[in-house]
Tab-separated table of C-alpha atoms and ligand atoms in Angstrom:
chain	number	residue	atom	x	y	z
Q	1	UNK	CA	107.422	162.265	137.489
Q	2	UNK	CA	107.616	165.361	134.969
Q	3	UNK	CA	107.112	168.501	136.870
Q	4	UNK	CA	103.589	169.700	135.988
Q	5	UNK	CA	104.736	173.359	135.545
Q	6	UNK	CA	107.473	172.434	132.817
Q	7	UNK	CA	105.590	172.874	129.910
Q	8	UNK	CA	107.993	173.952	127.020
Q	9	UNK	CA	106.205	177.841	126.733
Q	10	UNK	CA	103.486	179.792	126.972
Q	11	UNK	CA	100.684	178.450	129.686
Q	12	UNK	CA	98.667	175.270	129.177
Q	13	UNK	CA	95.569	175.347	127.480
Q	14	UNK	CA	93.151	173.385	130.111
Q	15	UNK	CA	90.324	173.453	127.147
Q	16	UNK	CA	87.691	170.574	128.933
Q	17	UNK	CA	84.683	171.124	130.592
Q	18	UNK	CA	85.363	171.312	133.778
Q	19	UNK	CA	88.234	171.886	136.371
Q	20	UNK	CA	88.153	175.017	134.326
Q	21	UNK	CA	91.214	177.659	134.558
Q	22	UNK	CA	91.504	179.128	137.504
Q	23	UNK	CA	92.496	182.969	137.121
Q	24	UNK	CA	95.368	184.243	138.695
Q	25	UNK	CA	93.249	186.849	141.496
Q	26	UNK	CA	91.657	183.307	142.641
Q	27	UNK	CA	95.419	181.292	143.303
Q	28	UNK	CA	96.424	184.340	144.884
Q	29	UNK	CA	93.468	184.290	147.282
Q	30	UNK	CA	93.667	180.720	147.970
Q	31	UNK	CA	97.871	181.052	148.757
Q	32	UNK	CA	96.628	183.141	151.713
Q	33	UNK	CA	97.968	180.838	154.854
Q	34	UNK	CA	95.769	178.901	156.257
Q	35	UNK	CA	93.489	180.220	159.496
Q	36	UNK	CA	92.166	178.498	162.662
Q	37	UNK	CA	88.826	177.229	161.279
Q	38	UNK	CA	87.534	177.834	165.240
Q	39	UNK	CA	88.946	180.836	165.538
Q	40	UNK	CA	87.220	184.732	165.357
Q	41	UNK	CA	88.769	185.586	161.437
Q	42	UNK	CA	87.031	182.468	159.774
Q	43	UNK	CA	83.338	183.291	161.414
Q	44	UNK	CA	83.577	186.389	159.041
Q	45	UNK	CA	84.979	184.506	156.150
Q	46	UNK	CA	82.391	182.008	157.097
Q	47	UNK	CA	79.613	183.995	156.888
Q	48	UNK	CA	80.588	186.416	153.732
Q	49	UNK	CA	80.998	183.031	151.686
Q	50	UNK	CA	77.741	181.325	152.996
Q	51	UNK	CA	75.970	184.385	152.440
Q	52	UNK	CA	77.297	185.544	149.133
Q	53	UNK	CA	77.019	181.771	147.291
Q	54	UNK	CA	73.059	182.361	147.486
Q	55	UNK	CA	72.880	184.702	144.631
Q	56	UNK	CA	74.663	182.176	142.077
Q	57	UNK	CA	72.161	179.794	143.323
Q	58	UNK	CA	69.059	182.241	142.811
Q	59	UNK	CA	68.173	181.524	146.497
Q	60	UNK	CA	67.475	183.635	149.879
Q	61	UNK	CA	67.544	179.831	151.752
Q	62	UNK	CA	70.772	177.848	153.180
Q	63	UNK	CA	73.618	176.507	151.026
Q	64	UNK	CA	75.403	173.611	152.265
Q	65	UNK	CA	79.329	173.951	151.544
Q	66	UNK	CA	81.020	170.488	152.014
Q	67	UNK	CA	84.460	169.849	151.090
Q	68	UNK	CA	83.825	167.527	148.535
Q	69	UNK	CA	83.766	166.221	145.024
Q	70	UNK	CA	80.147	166.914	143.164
Q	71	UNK	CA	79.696	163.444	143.288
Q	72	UNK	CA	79.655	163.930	147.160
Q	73	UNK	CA	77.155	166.846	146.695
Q	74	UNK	CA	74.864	163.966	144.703
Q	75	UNK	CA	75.354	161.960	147.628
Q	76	UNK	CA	74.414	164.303	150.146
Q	77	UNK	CA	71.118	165.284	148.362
Q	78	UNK	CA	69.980	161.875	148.236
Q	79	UNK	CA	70.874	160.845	152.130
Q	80	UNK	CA	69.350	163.590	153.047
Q	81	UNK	CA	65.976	163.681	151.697
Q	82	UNK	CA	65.091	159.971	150.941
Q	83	UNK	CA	64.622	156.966	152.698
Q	84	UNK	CA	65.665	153.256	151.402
Q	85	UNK	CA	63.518	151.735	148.513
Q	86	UNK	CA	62.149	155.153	147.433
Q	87	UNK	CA	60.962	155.480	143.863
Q	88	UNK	CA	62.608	158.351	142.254
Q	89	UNK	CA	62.469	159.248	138.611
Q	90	UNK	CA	65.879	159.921	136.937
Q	91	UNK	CA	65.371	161.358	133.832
Q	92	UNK	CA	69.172	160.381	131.531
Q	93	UNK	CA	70.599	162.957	129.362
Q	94	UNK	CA	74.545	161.358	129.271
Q	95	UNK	CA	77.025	159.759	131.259
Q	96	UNK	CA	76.550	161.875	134.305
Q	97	UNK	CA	72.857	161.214	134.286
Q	98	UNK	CA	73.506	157.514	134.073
Q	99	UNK	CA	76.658	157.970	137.064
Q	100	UNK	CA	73.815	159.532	139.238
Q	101	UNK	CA	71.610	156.672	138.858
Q	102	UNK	CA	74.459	154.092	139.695
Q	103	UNK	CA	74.963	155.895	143.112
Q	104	UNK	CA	71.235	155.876	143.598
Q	105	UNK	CA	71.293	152.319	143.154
Q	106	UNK	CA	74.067	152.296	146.044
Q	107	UNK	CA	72.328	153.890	147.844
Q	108	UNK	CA	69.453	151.317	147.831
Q	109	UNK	CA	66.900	153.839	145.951
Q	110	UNK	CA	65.124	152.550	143.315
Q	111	UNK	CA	65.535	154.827	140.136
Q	112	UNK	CA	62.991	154.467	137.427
Q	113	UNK	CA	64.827	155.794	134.500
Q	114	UNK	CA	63.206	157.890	130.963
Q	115	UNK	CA	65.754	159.052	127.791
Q	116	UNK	CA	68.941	157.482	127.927
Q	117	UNK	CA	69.763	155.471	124.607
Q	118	UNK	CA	71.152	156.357	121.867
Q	119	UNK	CA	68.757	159.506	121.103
Q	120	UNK	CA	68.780	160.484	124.677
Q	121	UNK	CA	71.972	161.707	124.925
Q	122	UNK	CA	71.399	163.730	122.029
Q	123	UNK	CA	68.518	165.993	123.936
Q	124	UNK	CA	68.155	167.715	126.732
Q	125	UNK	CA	65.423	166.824	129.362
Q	126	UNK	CA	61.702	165.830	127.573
Q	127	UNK	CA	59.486	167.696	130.880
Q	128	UNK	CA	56.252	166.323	128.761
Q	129	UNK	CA	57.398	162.998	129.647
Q	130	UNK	CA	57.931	163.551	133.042
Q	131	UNK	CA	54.657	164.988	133.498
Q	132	UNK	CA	52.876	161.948	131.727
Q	133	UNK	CA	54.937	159.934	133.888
Q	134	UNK	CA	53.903	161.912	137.597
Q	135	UNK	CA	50.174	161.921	136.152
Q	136	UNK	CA	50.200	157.869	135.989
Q	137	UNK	CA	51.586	157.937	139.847
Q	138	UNK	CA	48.659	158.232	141.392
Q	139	UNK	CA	50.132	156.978	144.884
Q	140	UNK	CA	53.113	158.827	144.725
Q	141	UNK	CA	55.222	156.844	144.752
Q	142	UNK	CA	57.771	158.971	143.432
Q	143	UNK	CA	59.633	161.005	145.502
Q	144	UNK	CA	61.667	162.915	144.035
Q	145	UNK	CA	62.467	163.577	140.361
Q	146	UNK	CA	65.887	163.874	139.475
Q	147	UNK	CA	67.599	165.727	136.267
Q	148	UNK	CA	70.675	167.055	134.966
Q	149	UNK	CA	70.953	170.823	134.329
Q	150	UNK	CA	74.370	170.786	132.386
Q	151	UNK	CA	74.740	167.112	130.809
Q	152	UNK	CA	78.966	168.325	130.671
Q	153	UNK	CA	79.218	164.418	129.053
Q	154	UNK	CA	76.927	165.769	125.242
Q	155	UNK	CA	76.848	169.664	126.361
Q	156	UNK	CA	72.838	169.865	126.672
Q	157	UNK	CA	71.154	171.759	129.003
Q	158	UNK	CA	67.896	171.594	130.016
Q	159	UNK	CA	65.220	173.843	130.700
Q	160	UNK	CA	64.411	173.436	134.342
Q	161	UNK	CA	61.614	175.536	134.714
Q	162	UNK	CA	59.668	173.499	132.456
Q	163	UNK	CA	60.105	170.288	134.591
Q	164	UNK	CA	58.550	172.585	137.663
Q	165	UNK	CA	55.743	173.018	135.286
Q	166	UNK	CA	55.316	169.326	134.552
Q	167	UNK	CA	55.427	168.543	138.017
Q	168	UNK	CA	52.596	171.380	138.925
Q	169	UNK	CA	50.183	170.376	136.296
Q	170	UNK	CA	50.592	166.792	137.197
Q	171	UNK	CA	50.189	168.358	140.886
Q	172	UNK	CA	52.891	165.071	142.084
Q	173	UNK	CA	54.253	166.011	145.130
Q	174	UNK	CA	57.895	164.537	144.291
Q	175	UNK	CA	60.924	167.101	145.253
Q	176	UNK	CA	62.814	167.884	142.532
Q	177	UNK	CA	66.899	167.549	142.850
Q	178	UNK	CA	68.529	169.415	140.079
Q	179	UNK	CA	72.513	168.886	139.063
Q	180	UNK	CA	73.492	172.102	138.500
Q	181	UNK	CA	77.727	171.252	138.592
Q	182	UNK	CA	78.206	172.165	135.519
Q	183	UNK	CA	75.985	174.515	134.380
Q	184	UNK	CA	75.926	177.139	138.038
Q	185	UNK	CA	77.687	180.241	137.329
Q	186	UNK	CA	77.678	179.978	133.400
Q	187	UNK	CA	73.849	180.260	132.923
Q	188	UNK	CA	71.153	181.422	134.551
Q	189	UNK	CA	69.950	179.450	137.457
Q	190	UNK	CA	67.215	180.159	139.738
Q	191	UNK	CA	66.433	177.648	142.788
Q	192	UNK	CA	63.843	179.670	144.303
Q	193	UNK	CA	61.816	181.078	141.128
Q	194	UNK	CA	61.643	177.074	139.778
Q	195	UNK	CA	60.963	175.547	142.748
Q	196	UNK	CA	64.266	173.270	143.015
Q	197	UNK	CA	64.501	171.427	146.158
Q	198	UNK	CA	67.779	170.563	146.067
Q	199	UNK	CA	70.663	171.939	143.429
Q	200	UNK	CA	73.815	170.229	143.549
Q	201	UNK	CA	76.512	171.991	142.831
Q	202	UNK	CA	80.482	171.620	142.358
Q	203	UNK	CA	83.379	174.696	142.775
Q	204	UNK	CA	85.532	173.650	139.467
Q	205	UNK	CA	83.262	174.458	137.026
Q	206	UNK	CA	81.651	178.214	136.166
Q	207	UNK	CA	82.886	178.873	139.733
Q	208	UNK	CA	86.560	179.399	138.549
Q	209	UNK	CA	88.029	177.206	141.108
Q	210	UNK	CA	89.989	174.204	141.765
Q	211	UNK	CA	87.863	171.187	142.142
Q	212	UNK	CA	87.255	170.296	146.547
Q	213	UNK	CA	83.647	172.307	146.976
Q	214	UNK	CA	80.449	170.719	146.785
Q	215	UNK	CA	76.800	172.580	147.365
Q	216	UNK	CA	73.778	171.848	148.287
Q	217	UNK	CA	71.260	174.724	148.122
Q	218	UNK	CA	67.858	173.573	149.771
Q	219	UNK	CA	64.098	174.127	149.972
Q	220	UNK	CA	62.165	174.582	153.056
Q	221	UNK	CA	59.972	171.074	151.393
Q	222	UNK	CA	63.795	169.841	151.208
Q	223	UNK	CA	64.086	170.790	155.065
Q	224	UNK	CA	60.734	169.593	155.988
Q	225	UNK	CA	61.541	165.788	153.837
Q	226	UNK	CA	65.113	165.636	155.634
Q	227	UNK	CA	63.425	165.823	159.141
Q	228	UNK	CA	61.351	162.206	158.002
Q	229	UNK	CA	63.817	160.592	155.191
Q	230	UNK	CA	65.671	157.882	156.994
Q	231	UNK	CA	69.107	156.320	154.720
Q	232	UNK	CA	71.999	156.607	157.176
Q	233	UNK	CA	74.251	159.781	156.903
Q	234	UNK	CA	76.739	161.140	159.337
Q	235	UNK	CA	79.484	163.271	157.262
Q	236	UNK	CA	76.309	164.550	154.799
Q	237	UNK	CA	74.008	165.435	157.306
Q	238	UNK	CA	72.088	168.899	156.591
Q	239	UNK	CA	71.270	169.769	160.351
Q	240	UNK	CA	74.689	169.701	161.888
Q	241	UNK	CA	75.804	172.221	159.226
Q	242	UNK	CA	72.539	174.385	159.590
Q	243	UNK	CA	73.180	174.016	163.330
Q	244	UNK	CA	76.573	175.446	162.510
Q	245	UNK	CA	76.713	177.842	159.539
Q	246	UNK	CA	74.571	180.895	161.075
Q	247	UNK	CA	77.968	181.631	163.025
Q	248	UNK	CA	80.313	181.445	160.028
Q	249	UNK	CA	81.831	177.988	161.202
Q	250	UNK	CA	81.051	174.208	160.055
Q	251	UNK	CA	80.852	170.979	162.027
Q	252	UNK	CA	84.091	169.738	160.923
Q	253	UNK	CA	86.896	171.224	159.327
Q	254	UNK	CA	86.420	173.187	156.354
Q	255	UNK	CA	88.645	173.521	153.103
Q	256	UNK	CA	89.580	177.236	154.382
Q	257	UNK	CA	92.087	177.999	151.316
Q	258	UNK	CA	89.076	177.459	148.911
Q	259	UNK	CA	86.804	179.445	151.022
Q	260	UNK	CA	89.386	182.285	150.727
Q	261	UNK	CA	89.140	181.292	146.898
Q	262	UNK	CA	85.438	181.480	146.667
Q	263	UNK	CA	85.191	184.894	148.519
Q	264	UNK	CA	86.722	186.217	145.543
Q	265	UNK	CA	84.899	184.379	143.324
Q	266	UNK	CA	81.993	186.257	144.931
Q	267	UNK	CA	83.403	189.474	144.370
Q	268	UNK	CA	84.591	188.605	140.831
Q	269	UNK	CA	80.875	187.710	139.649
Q	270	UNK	CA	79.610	190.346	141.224
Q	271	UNK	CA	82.011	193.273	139.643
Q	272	UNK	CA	81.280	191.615	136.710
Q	273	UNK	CA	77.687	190.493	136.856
Q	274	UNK	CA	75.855	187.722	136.203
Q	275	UNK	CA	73.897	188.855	132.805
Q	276	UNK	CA	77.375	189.580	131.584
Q	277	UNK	CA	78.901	186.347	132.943
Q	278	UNK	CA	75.935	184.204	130.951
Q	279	UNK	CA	75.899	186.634	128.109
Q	280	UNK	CA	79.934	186.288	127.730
Q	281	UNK	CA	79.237	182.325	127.906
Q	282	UNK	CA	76.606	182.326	125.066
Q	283	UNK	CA	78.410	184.760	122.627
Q	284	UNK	CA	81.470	182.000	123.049
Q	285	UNK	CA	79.759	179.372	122.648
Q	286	UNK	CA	77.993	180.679	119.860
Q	287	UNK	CA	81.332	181.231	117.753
Q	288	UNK	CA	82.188	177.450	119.163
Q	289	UNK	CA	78.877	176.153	117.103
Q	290	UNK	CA	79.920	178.535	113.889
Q	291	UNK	CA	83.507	176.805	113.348
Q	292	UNK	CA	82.133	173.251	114.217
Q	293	UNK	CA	79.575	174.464	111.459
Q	294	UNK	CA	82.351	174.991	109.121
Q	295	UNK	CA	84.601	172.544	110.228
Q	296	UNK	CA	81.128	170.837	108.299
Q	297	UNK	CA	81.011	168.593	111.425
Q	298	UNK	CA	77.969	167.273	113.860
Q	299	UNK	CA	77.461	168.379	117.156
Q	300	UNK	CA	76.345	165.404	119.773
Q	301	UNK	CA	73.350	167.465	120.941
Q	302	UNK	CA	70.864	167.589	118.020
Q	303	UNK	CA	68.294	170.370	119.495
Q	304	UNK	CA	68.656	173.725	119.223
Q	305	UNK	CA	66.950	174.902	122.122
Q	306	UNK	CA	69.348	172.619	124.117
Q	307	UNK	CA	72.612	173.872	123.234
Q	308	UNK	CA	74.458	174.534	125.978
Q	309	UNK	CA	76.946	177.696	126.785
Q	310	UNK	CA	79.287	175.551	128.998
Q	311	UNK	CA	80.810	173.371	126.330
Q	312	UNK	CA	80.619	171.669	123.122
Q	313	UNK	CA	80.872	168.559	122.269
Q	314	UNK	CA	81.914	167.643	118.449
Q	315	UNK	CA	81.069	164.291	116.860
Q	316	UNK	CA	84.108	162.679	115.285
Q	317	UNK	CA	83.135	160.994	111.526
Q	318	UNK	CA	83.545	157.716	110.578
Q	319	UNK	CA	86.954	156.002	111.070
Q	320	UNK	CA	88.169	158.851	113.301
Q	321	UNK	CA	88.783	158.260	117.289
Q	322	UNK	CA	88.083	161.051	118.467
Q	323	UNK	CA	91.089	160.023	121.743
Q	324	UNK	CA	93.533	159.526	118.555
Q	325	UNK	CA	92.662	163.329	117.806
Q	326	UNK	CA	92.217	164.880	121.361
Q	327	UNK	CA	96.211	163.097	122.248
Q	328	UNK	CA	97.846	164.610	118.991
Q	329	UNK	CA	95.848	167.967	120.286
Q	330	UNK	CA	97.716	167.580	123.679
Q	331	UNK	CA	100.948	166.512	122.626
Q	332	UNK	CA	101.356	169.184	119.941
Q	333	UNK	CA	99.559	171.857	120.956
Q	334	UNK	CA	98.799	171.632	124.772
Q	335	UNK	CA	95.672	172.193	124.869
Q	336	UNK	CA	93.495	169.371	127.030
Q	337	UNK	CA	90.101	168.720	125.736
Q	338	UNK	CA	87.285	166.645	127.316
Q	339	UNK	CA	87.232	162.734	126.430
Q	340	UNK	CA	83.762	161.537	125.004
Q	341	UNK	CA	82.302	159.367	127.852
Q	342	UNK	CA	80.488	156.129	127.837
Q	343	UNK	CA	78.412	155.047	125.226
Q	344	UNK	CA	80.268	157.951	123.162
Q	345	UNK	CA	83.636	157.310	124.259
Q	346	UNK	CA	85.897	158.148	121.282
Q	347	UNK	CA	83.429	159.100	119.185
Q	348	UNK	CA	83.579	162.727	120.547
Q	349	UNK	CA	85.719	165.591	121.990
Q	350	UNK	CA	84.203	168.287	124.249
Q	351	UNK	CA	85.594	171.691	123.868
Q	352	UNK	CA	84.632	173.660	127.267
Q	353	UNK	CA	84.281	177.324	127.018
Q	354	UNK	CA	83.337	177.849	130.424
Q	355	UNK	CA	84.256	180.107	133.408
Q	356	UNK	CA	87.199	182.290	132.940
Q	357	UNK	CA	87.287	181.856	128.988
Q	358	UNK	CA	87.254	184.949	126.492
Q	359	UNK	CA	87.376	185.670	123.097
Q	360	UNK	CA	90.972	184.430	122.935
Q	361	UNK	CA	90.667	181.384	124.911
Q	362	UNK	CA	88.130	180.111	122.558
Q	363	UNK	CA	89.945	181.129	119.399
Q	364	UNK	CA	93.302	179.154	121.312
Q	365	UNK	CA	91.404	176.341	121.639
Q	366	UNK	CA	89.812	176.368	118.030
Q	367	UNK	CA	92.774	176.682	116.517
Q	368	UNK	CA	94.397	174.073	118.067
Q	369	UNK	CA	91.572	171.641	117.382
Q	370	UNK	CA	91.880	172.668	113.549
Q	371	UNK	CA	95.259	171.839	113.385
Q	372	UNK	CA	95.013	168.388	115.152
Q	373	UNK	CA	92.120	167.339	113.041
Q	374	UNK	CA	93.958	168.183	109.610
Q	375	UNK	CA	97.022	166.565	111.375
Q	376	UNK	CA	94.745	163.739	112.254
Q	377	UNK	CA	93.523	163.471	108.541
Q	378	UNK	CA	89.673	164.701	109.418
Q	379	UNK	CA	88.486	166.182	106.290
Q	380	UNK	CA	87.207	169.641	107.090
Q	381	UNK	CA	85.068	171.549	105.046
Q	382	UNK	CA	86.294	174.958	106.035
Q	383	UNK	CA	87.744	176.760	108.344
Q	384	UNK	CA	86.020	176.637	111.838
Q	385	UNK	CA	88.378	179.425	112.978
Q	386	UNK	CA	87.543	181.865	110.514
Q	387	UNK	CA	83.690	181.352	111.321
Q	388	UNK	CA	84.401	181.509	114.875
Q	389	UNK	CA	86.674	185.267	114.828
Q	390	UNK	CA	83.239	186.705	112.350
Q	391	UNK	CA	80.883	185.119	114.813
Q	392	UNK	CA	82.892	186.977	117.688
Q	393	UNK	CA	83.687	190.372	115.225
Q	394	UNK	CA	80.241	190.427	114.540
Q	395	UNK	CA	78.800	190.394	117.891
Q	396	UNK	CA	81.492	192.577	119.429
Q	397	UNK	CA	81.101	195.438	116.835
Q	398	UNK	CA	77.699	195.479	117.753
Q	399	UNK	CA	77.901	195.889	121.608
Q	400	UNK	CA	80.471	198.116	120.938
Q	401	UNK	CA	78.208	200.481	118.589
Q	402	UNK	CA	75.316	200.305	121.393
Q	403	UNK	CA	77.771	201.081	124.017
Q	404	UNK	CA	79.404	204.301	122.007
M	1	PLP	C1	77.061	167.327	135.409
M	1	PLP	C2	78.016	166.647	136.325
M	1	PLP	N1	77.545	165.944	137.363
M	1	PLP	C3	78.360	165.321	138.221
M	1	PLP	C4	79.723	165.361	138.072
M	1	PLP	C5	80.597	164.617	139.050
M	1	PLP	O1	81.280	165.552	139.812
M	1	PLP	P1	82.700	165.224	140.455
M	1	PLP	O2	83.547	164.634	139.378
M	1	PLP	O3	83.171	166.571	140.944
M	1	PLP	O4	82.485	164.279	141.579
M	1	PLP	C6	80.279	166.070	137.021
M	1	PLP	C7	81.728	166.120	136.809
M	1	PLP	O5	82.229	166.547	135.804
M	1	PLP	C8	79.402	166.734	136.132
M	1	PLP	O6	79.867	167.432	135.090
């Protein structure tokens, strides 16, 4: 096998959506040898990380650290709260949407799916259609409405705090699980404030570190529905870990090198701050939008309001495959980008500017993607990378005047 760290020069560019980079500071942390998970050092580590993940998630209530995938995080929001045969209203943004719904469906729920299509995965979530939905459930039925925060397959996010709303004025008593993998730690998110349930969450994302951690933060309604809900779990369970966590240790072993990795993580976001961390995301992915713009090219999400800071996701036209492009990308400039999934495979690239990106990263990345198009014979209209360094001159030179 070629050895992974024998690139020719210079550092790979890991450009997709998610594992993002990991910064140096967070490999060093996670080289630290390994502890006895039972032993009086982890309780402290334990508790700092258990404590500290809260404020990403907007919560004062327990998170749930498994080591897992976020597709094991999905899993253990669903076991946990819902019983076989439950109704529960999926609401399909992209390919993630649609992968939740297919391990619903294993799990012998029965999801009742709105968007999706074509146009669907060109939106974010459509709350007014959620709430017309609830209102005609006069039973409830329902229990539990389930949506994607970060859709990292078309780079839409939703606005969760209007689906609270549509659930209020339809006053449906469903809990609401949010997928927050992709979009925690690179945009606002607040559990408590919008009445989330459950948020689902995943460490190799706007967390900075490799993939392995998977979150569950959880209401007190989430609590009280666990206690009833009755599909089997063992490994998921909430209770043994709540049992557990208030002492700094977990049922089973935990992944303690990430744990060392997401203490500093902790202390990372919080020297630099969250506004900063979501402001730094949206001036990037700003200047993303302004050289696709130029480039004269289509981005998959088509709403404005839904544009998402985590990533972007650029429509390929006519004749192109988008794969053909993203391999010349890799082999000439190495620089990975994210492969359009499902119904949109190879008729996209996603460009991630997520996590521990700056002004540089982006303009690596964009520059790269410039010269594999023209090498890939996509007729640009201009150059994308001269919009994107005046999108990012312009807003700098601003903050700089206000902070002088
Ligand atoms: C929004 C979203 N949900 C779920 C997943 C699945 O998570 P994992 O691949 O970590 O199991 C991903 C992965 O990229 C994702 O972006």
């Amino acid at each position: 096998m070629q050895r992974l760290d024998s690139h020719p020069s210079g550092r790979h560019f890991l450009g997709i959506p998610g594992p993002s980079p990991v910064p140096d500071r967070i490999l060093r942390a996670i080289s630290y040898p390994t502890i006895d998970h039972r032993g009086p050092e982890f309780a402290e580590l334990g508790k700092k990380v258990l404590d500290g993940v809260r404020g990403l998630f907007g919560t004062t209530q327990p998170v749930i650290i498994y080591p897992a995938s976020g597709t094991g995080a999905w899993e253990a929001a669903m076991v946990n709260t819902l019983s076989a045969g439950d109704r529960v209203l999926m609401y399909e943004t992209g390919q993630f949407a649609a992968l939740w719904q297919a391990l619903a469906r294993k799990l012998g729920l029965e999801p009742e799916v709105l968007g999706g299509g074509i146009r669907g995965w060109r939106m974010g979530v459509n709350a007014d259609a959620i709430e017309a939905r609830l209102s005609q459930d006069r039973d409830h039925l329902i229990k539990a409405v389930c949506i994607v925060h970060n859709e990292t397959s078309t780079g839409a996010m939703s606005d969760v705090a209007s689906v609270r709303r549509a659930m209020d004025a339809a006053s449906h008593p469903a809990l609401l699980l949010v997928d927050t993998i992709s979009g925690l730690g690179c945009a606002p998110y607040l559990h408590d404030a919008w009445g989330v349930d459950v948020s689902i969450a995943g460490s190799q994302k706007g967390m900075m570190l490799p993939p392995g951690l998977g979150f569950n933060a959880i209401s007190p309604k989430a609590r009280a529905a666990a206690a009833k809900a009755t599909l089997p779990r063992a490994y998921w369970a909430w209770d043994e870990m709540l049992a557990f966590n208030p002492s700094g240790y977990f049922p089973s072993t935990p992944n303690t090198n990430l744990l060392y990795g997401l203490s500093e993580v902790i202390d990372m976001m919080n020297e630099e701050g969250l506004p900063a961390i979501f402001d730094r995301h949206e001036r990037l992915a700003r200047a993303c939008r302004a050289a696709v713009a130029a480039w004269g090219l289509e981005l998959q999400c088509l709403d404005e309001r839904a544009y998402s800071p985590v990533l972007s996701a650029v429509v390929m036209p006519e004749g192109i495959d988008a794969d053909e492009v993203r391999k010349t990308i890799l082999e000439r400039f190495d620089l990975s980008l994210g492969a359009g999934l499902g119904q949109i495979k190879g008729r996209v690239f996603r460009i991630g500017h997520l996590g521990d990106c700056n002004d540089l990263t982006l303009m690596a990345e964009l520059a790269g993607c410039e010269m594999g198009m023209q090498l890939c014979g996509v007729r640009l209209q201009g150059s994308g990378v001269l919009a994107a360094m005046s999108s990012l001159r312009a807003v700098n030179t601003a903050e700089h005047r206000q902070a002088a």
